[in-house]
Tab-separated table of C-alpha atoms in Angstrom:
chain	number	residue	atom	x	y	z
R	1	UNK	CA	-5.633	22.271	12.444
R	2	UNK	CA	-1.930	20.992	13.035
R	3	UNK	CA	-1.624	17.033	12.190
R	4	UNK	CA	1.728	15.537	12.508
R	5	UNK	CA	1.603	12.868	9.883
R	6	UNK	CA	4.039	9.800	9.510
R	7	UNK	CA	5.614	8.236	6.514
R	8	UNK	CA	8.274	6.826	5.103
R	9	UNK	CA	10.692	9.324	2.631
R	10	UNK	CA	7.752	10.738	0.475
R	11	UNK	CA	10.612	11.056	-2.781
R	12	UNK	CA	10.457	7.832	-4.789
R	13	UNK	CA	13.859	8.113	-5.111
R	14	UNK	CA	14.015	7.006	-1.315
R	15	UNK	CA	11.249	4.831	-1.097
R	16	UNK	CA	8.890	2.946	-3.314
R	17	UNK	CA	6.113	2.950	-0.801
R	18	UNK	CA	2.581	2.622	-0.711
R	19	UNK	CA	2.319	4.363	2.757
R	20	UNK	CA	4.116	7.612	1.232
R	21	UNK	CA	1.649	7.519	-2.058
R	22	UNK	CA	-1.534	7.205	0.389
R	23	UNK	CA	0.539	10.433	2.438
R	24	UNK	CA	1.086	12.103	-0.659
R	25	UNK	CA	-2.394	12.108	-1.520
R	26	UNK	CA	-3.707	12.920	1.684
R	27	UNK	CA	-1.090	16.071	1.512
R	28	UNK	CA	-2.712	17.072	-1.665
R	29	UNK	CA	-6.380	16.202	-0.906
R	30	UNK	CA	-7.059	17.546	2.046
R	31	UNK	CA	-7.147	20.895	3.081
R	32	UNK	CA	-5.190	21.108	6.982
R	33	UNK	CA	-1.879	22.097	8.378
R	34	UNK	CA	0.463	19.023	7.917
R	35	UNK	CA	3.603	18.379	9.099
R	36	UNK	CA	5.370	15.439	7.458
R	37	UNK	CA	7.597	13.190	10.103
R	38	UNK	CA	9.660	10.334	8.274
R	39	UNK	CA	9.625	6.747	9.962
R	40	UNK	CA	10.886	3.877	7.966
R	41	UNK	CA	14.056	2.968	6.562
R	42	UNK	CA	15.206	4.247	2.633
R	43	UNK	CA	14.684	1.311	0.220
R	44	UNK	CA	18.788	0.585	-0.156
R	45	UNK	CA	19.315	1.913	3.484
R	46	UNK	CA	20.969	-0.573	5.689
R	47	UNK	CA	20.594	-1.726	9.278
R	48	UNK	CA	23.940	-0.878	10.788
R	49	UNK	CA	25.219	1.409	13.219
R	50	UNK	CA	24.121	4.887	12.376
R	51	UNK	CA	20.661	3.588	11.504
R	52	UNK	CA	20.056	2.251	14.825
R	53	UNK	CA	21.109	5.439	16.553
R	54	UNK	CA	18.947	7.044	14.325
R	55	UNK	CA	16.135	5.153	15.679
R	56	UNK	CA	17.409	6.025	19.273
R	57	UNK	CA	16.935	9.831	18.821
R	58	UNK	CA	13.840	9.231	16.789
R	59	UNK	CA	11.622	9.741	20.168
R	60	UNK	CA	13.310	12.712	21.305
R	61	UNK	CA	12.826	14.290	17.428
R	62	UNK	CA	9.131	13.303	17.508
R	63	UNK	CA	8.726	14.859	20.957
R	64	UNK	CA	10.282	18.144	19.603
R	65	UNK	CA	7.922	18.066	16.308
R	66	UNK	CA	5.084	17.839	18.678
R	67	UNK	CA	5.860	20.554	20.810
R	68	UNK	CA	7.112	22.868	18.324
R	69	UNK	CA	4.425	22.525	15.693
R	70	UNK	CA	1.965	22.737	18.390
R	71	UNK	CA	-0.085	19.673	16.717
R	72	UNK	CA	-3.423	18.817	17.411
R	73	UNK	CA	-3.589	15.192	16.025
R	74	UNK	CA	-0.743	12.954	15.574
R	75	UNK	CA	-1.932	10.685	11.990
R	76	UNK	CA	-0.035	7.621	12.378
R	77	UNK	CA	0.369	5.535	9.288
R	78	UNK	CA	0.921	1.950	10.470
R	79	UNK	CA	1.261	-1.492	8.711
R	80	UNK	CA	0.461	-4.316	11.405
R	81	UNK	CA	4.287	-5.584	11.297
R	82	UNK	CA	6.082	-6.811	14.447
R	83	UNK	CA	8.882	-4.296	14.546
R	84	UNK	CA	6.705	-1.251	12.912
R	85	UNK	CA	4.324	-1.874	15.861
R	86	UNK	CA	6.959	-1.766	18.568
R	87	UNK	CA	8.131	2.050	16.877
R	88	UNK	CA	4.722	2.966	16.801
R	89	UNK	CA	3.814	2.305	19.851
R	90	UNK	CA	6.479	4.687	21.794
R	91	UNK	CA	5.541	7.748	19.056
R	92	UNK	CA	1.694	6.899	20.437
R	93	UNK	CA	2.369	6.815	24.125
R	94	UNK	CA	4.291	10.009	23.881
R	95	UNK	CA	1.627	11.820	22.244
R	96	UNK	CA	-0.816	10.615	24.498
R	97	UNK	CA	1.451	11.408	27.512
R	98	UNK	CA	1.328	15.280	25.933
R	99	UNK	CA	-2.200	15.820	25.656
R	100	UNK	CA	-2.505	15.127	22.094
R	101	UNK	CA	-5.358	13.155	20.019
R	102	UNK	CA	-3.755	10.084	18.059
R	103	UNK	CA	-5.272	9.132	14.571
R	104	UNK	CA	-3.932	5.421	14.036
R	105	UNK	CA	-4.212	4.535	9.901
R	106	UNK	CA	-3.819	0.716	9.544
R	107	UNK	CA	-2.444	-0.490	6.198
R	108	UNK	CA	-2.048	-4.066	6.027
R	109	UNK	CA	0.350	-5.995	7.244
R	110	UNK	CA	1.529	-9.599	9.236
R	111	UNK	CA	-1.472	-8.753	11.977
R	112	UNK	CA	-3.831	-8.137	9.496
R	113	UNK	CA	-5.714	-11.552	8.883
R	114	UNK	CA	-2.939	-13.609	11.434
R	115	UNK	CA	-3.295	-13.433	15.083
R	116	UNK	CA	-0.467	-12.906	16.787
R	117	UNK	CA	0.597	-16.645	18.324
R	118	UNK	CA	3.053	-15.032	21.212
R	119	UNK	CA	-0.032	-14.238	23.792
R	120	UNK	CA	2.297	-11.305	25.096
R	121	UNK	CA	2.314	-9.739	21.403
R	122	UNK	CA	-1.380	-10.438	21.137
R	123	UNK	CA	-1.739	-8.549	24.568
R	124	UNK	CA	0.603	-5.531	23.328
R	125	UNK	CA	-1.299	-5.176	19.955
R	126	UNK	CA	-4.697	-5.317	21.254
R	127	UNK	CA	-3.494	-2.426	23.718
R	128	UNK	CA	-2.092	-0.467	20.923
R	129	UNK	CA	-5.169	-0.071	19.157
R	130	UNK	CA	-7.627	0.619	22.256
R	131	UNK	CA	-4.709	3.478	23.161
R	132	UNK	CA	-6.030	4.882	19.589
R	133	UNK	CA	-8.590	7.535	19.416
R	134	UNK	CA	-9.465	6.794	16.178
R	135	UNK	CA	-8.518	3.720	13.844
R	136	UNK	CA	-8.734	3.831	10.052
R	137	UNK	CA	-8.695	0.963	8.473
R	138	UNK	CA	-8.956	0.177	4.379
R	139	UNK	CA	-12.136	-1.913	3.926
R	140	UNK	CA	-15.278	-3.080	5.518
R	141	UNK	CA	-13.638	-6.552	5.644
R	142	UNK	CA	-10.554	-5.064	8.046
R	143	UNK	CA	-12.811	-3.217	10.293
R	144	UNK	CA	-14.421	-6.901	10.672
R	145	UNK	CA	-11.410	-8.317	10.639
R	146	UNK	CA	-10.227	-6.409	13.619
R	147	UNK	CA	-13.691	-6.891	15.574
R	148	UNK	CA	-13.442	-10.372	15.555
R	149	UNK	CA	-10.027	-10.708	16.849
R	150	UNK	CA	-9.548	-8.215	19.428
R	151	UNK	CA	-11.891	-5.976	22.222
R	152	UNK	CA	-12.402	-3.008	20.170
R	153	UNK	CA	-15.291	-1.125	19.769
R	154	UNK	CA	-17.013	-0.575	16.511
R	155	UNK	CA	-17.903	2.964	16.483
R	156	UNK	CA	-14.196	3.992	17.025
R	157	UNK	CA	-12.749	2.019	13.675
R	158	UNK	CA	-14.100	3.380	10.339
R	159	UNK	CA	-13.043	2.252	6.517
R	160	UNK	CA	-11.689	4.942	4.716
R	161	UNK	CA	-10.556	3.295	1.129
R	162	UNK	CA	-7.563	4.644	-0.514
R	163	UNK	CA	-8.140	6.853	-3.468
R	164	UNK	CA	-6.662	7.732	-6.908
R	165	UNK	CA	-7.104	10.910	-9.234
R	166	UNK	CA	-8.802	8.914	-12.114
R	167	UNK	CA	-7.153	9.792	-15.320
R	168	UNK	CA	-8.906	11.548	-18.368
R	169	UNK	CA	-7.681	8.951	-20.670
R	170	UNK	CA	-7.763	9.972	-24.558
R	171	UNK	CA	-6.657	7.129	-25.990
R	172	UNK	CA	-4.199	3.877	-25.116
R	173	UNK	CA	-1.670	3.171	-27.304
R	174	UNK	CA	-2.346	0.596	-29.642
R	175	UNK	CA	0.504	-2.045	-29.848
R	176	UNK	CA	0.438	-5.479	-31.270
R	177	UNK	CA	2.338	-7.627	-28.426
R	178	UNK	CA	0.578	-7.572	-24.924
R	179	UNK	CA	2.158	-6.036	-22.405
R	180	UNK	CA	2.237	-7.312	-18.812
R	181	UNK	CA	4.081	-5.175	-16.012
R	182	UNK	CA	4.556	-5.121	-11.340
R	183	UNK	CA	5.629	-1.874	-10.369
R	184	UNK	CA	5.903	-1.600	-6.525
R	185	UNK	CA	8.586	-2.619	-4.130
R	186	UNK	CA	10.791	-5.669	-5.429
R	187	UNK	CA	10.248	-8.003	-2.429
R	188	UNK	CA	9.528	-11.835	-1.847
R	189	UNK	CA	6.526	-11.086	-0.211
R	190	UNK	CA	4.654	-9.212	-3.302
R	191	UNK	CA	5.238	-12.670	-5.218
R	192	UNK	CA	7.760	-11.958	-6.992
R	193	UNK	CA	9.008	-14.985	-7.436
R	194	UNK	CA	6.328	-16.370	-8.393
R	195	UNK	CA	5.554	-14.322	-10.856
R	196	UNK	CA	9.650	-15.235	-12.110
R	197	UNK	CA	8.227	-18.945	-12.015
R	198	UNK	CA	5.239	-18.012	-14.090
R	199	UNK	CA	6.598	-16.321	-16.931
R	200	UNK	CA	9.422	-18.836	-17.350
R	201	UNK	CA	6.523	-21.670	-18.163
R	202	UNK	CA	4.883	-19.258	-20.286
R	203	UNK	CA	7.687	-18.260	-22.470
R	204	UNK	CA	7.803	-22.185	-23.224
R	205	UNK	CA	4.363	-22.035	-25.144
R	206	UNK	CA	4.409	-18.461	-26.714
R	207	UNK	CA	6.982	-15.897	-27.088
R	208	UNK	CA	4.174	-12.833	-27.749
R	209	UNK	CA	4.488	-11.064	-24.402
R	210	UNK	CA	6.470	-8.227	-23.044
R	211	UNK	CA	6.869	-8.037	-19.471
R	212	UNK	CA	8.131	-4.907	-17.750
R	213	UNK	CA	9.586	-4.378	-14.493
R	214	UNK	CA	9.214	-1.189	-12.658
R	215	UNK	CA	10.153	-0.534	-8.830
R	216	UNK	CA	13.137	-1.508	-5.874
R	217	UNK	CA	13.747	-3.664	-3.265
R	218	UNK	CA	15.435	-6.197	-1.811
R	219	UNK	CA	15.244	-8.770	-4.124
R	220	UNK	CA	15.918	-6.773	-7.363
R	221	UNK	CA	19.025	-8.100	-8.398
R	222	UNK	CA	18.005	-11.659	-8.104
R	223	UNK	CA	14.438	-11.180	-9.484
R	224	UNK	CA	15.894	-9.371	-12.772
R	225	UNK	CA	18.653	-12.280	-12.908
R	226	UNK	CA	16.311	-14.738	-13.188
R	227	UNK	CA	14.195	-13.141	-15.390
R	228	UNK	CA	16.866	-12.088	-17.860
R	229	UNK	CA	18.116	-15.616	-17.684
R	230	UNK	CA	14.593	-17.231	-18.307
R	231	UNK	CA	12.600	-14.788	-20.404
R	232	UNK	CA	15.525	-12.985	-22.325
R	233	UNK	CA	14.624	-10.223	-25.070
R	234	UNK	CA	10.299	-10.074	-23.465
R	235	UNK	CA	11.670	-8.442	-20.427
R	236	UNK	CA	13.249	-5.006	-19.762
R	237	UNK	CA	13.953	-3.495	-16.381
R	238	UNK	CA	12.330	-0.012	-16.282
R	239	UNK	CA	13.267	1.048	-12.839
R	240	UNK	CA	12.283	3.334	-10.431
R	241	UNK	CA	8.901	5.994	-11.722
R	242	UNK	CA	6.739	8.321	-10.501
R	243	UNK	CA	4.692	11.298	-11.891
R	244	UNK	CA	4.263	11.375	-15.340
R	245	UNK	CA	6.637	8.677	-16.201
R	246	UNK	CA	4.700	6.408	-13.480
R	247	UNK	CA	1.697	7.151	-15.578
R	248	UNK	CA	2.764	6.832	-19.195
R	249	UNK	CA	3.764	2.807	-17.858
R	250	UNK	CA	0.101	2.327	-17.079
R	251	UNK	CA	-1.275	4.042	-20.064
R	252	UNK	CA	1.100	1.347	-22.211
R	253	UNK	CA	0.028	-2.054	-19.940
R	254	UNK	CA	-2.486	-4.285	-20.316
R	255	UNK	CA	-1.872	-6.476	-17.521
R	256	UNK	CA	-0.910	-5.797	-13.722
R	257	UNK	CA	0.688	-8.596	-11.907
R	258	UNK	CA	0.472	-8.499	-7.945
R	259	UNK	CA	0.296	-12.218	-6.522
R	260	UNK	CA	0.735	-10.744	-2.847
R	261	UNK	CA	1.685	-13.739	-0.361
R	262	UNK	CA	1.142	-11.570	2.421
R	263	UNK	CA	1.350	-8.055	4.002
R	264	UNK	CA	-0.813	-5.989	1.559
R	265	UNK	CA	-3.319	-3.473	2.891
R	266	UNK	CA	-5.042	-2.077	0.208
R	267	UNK	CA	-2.226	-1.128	-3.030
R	268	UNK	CA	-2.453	1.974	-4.683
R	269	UNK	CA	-0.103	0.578	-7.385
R	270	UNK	CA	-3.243	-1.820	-7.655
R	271	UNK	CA	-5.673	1.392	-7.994
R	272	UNK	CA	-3.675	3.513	-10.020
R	273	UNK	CA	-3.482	0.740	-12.740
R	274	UNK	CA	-7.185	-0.170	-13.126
R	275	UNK	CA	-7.815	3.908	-13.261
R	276	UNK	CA	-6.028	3.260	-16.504
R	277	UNK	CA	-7.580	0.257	-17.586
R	278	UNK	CA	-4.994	-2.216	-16.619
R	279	UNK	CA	-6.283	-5.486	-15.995
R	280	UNK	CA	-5.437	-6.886	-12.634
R	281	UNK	CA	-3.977	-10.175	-11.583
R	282	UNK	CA	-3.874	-10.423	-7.847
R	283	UNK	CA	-4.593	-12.492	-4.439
R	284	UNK	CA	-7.076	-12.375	-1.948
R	285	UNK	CA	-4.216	-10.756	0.381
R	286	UNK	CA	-5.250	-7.572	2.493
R	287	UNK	CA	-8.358	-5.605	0.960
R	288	UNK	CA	-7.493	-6.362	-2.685
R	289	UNK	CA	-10.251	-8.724	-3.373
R	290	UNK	CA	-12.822	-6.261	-2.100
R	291	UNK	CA	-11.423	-4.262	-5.326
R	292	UNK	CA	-10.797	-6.912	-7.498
R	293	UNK	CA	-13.812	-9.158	-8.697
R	294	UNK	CA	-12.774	-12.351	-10.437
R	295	UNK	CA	-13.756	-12.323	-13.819
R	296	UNK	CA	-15.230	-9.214	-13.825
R	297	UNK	CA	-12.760	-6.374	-13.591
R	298	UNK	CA	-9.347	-8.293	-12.921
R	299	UNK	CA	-8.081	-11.944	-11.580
R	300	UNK	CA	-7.875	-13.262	-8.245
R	301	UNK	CA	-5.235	-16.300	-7.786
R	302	UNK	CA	-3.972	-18.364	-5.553
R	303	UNK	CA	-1.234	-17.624	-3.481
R	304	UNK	CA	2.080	-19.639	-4.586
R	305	UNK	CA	0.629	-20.804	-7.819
R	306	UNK	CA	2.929	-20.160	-10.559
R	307	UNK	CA	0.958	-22.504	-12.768
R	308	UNK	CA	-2.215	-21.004	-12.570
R	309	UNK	CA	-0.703	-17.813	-13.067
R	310	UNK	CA	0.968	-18.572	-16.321
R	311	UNK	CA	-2.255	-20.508	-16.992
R	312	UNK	CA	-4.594	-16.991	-16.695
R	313	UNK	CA	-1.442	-14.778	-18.397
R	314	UNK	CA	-1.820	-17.538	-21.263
R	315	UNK	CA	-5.455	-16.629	-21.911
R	316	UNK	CA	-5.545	-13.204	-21.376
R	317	UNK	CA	-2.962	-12.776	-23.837
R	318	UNK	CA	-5.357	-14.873	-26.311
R	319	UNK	CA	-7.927	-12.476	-25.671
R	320	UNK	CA	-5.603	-9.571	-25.819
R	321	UNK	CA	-4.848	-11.073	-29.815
R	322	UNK	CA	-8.352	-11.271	-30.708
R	323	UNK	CA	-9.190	-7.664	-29.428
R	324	UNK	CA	-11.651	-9.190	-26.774
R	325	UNK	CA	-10.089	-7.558	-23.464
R	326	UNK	CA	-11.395	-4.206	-23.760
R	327	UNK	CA	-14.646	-4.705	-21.980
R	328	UNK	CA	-12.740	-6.211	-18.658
R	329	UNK	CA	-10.007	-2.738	-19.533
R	330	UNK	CA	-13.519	-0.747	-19.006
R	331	UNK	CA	-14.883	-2.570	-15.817
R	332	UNK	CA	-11.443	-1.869	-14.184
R	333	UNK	CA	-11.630	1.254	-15.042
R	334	UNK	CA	-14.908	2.167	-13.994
R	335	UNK	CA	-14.488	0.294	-10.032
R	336	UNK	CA	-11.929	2.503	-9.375
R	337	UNK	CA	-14.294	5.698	-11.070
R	338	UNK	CA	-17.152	4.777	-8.946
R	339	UNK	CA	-15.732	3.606	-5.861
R	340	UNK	CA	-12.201	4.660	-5.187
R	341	UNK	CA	-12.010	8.330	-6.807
R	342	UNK	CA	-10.441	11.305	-4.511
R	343	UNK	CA	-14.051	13.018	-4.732
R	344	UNK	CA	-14.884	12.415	-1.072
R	345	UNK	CA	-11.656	11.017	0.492
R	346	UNK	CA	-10.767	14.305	2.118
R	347	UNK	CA	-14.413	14.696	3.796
R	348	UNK	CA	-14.281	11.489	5.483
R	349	UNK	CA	-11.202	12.175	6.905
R	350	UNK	CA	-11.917	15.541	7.759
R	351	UNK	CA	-15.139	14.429	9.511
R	352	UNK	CA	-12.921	11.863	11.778
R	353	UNK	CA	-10.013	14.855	12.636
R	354	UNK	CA	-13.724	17.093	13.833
R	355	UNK	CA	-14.860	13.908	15.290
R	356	UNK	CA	-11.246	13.067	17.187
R	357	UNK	CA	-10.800	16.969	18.574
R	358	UNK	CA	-14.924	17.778	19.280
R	359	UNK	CA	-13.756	14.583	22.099
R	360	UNK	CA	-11.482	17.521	23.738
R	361	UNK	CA	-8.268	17.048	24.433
R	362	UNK	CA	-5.538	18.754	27.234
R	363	UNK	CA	-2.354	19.426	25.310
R	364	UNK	CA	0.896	19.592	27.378
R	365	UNK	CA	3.551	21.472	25.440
């Protein structure tokens, strides 16, 4: 089977993406023909001339990849963002214009849990998904999500969690001071300013905490200015990682930091980390509280609250001292073992490809 599948740049040197690790895994997964077309904008890639004629040609391009890979689905990986869903929606017209069965993968975004207050946006979205053969969504709480808000019919959206290869961990380093890290895309809407806010109160009461940085974005510079300025010597900028240096990060944290304001699907930076123990502090943004449960394998806080942020960072670093963490390390681990493992990831979505072209379908090439 041919699927043209989209994605941002799937090199992390281009892009720190969560779309492109969900692609990459899907590439390794799952066993069909795929052809990789790039959407999306590098991470230091600039809105000027040459990128919008890019986007000009992008149709024609997509119409060629169609015809010459003579593809049988078109797997579009969408987030629910104004100006994604106005892109999106010309690559899915065309492909339904040619005959060809369209796979649309939701992952997160502004549309997610807001309704669209522009009726004429509401109008376009809600036509964008019934123009869908298929719609994958991350949770049992988006496919409700999107049931409540617009006419869709329930037997053509289906959850399909992300998944992670869950590490055969050894050991984890043993260090003395605990170690809190983000590592995604450097961007105001992840929190990251918060999280700025946060540490700065809790390097007031204790200096016994390292916090690494790890990722790219748009708010990089400023972020690691204000950190350097506030936190000094506890923080170090670690960059961009993937692969095994991606891994050894996890393997040294203790503590993941994501207080999402808005725009998460479901993370896999957030999936990757509890594979590995990492205990995670996030928001009830997207699907991450259907992962996270407070307490019991991680932290959910509120959104914008820097103080009770530092507050939780303050006592899991307590418990991190007295050698108490290690059964909430385990819990996280074993979610993501029981529920969110690569095992069957590639049969569900094999079963909705059968399911999509078993509908029949005229190609035009």
């Amino acid at each position: 089977m041919n699927i043209l599948i989209t994605a941002p740049s799937l090199d992390t040197k281009y892009n720190v993406s969560g779309i492109s690790s969900v692609v990459n895994n899907i590439l390794t997964e799952t066993d069909q023909n795929y052809i990789h077309f790039l959407v999306g904008k590098k991470d230091q890639q600039k809105r000027n001339m040459m990128w919008f004629l890019d986007q000009f040609i992008l149709p024609f391009k997509f119409m060629y990849s169609l015809s010459k890979n003579k593809i049988d689905i078109f797997h579009l990986n969408a987030p629910l963002n104004t100006l994604a869903i106005m892109r999106d929606f010309i690559f899915l017209n065309i492909a339904k214009l040619m005959g060809i069965k369209v796979l649309l993968h939701l992952h997160g975004g502004t549309y997610l849990k807001t309704t669209p207050k522009n009726k004429w946006l509401y109008k376009y979205l809600e036509h964008y998904f019934n123009s869908a053969d298929h719609i994958v969504v991350l949770s049992h709480l988006e496919k409700d999500l999107l049931l409540q808000k617009y006419k869709l019919k329930e037997e053509d959206i289906t959850p399909i969690e992300n998944c992670v290869t869950v590490p055969d961990i050894k050991y984890k380093k043993s260090h003395e001071t605990a170690r809190i890290i983000f590592l995604g895309r450097i961007v105001e809407s992840k929190g990251v300013f918060n999280i700025v806010e946060a540490l700065s109160q809790l390097s007031v009461r204790r200096s016994d905490f390292e916090f690494n940085l790890y990722g790219t974005g748009p708010d990089q510079d400023d972020v690691i200015k204000q950190l350097t300025a506030t936190i000094g010597e506890n923080f170090q900028y670690k960059g961009i990682v993937a692969g095994e240096s991606k891994f050894g990060a996890y393997l040294e944290a203790d503590i993941f930091l994501l207080p999402s304001l808005y725009g998460e699907g479901l993370p896999m930076a957030l999936l990757e980390s509890m594979s590995y123990g990492v205990i995670p502090v996030v928001t009830d943004d997207g699907s991450m509280a259907t992962v996270v449960e407070n307490g019991i394998n991680g932290f959910i806080v509120d959104k914008n609250n820097s103080s009770q942020l530092c507050n939780l960072m303050d006592e899991l670093i307590e418990k991190f001292n007295k050698s108490s963490i290690d059964i909430l390390q385990e819990k996280a681990r074993a979610t993501i073992k029981e529920k969110y493992n690569c095992q069957y990831y590639s049969i569900k979505l094999n079963k909705i490809y059968e399911k999509i072209i078993n509908e029949g379908a005229d190609r035009v090439y």
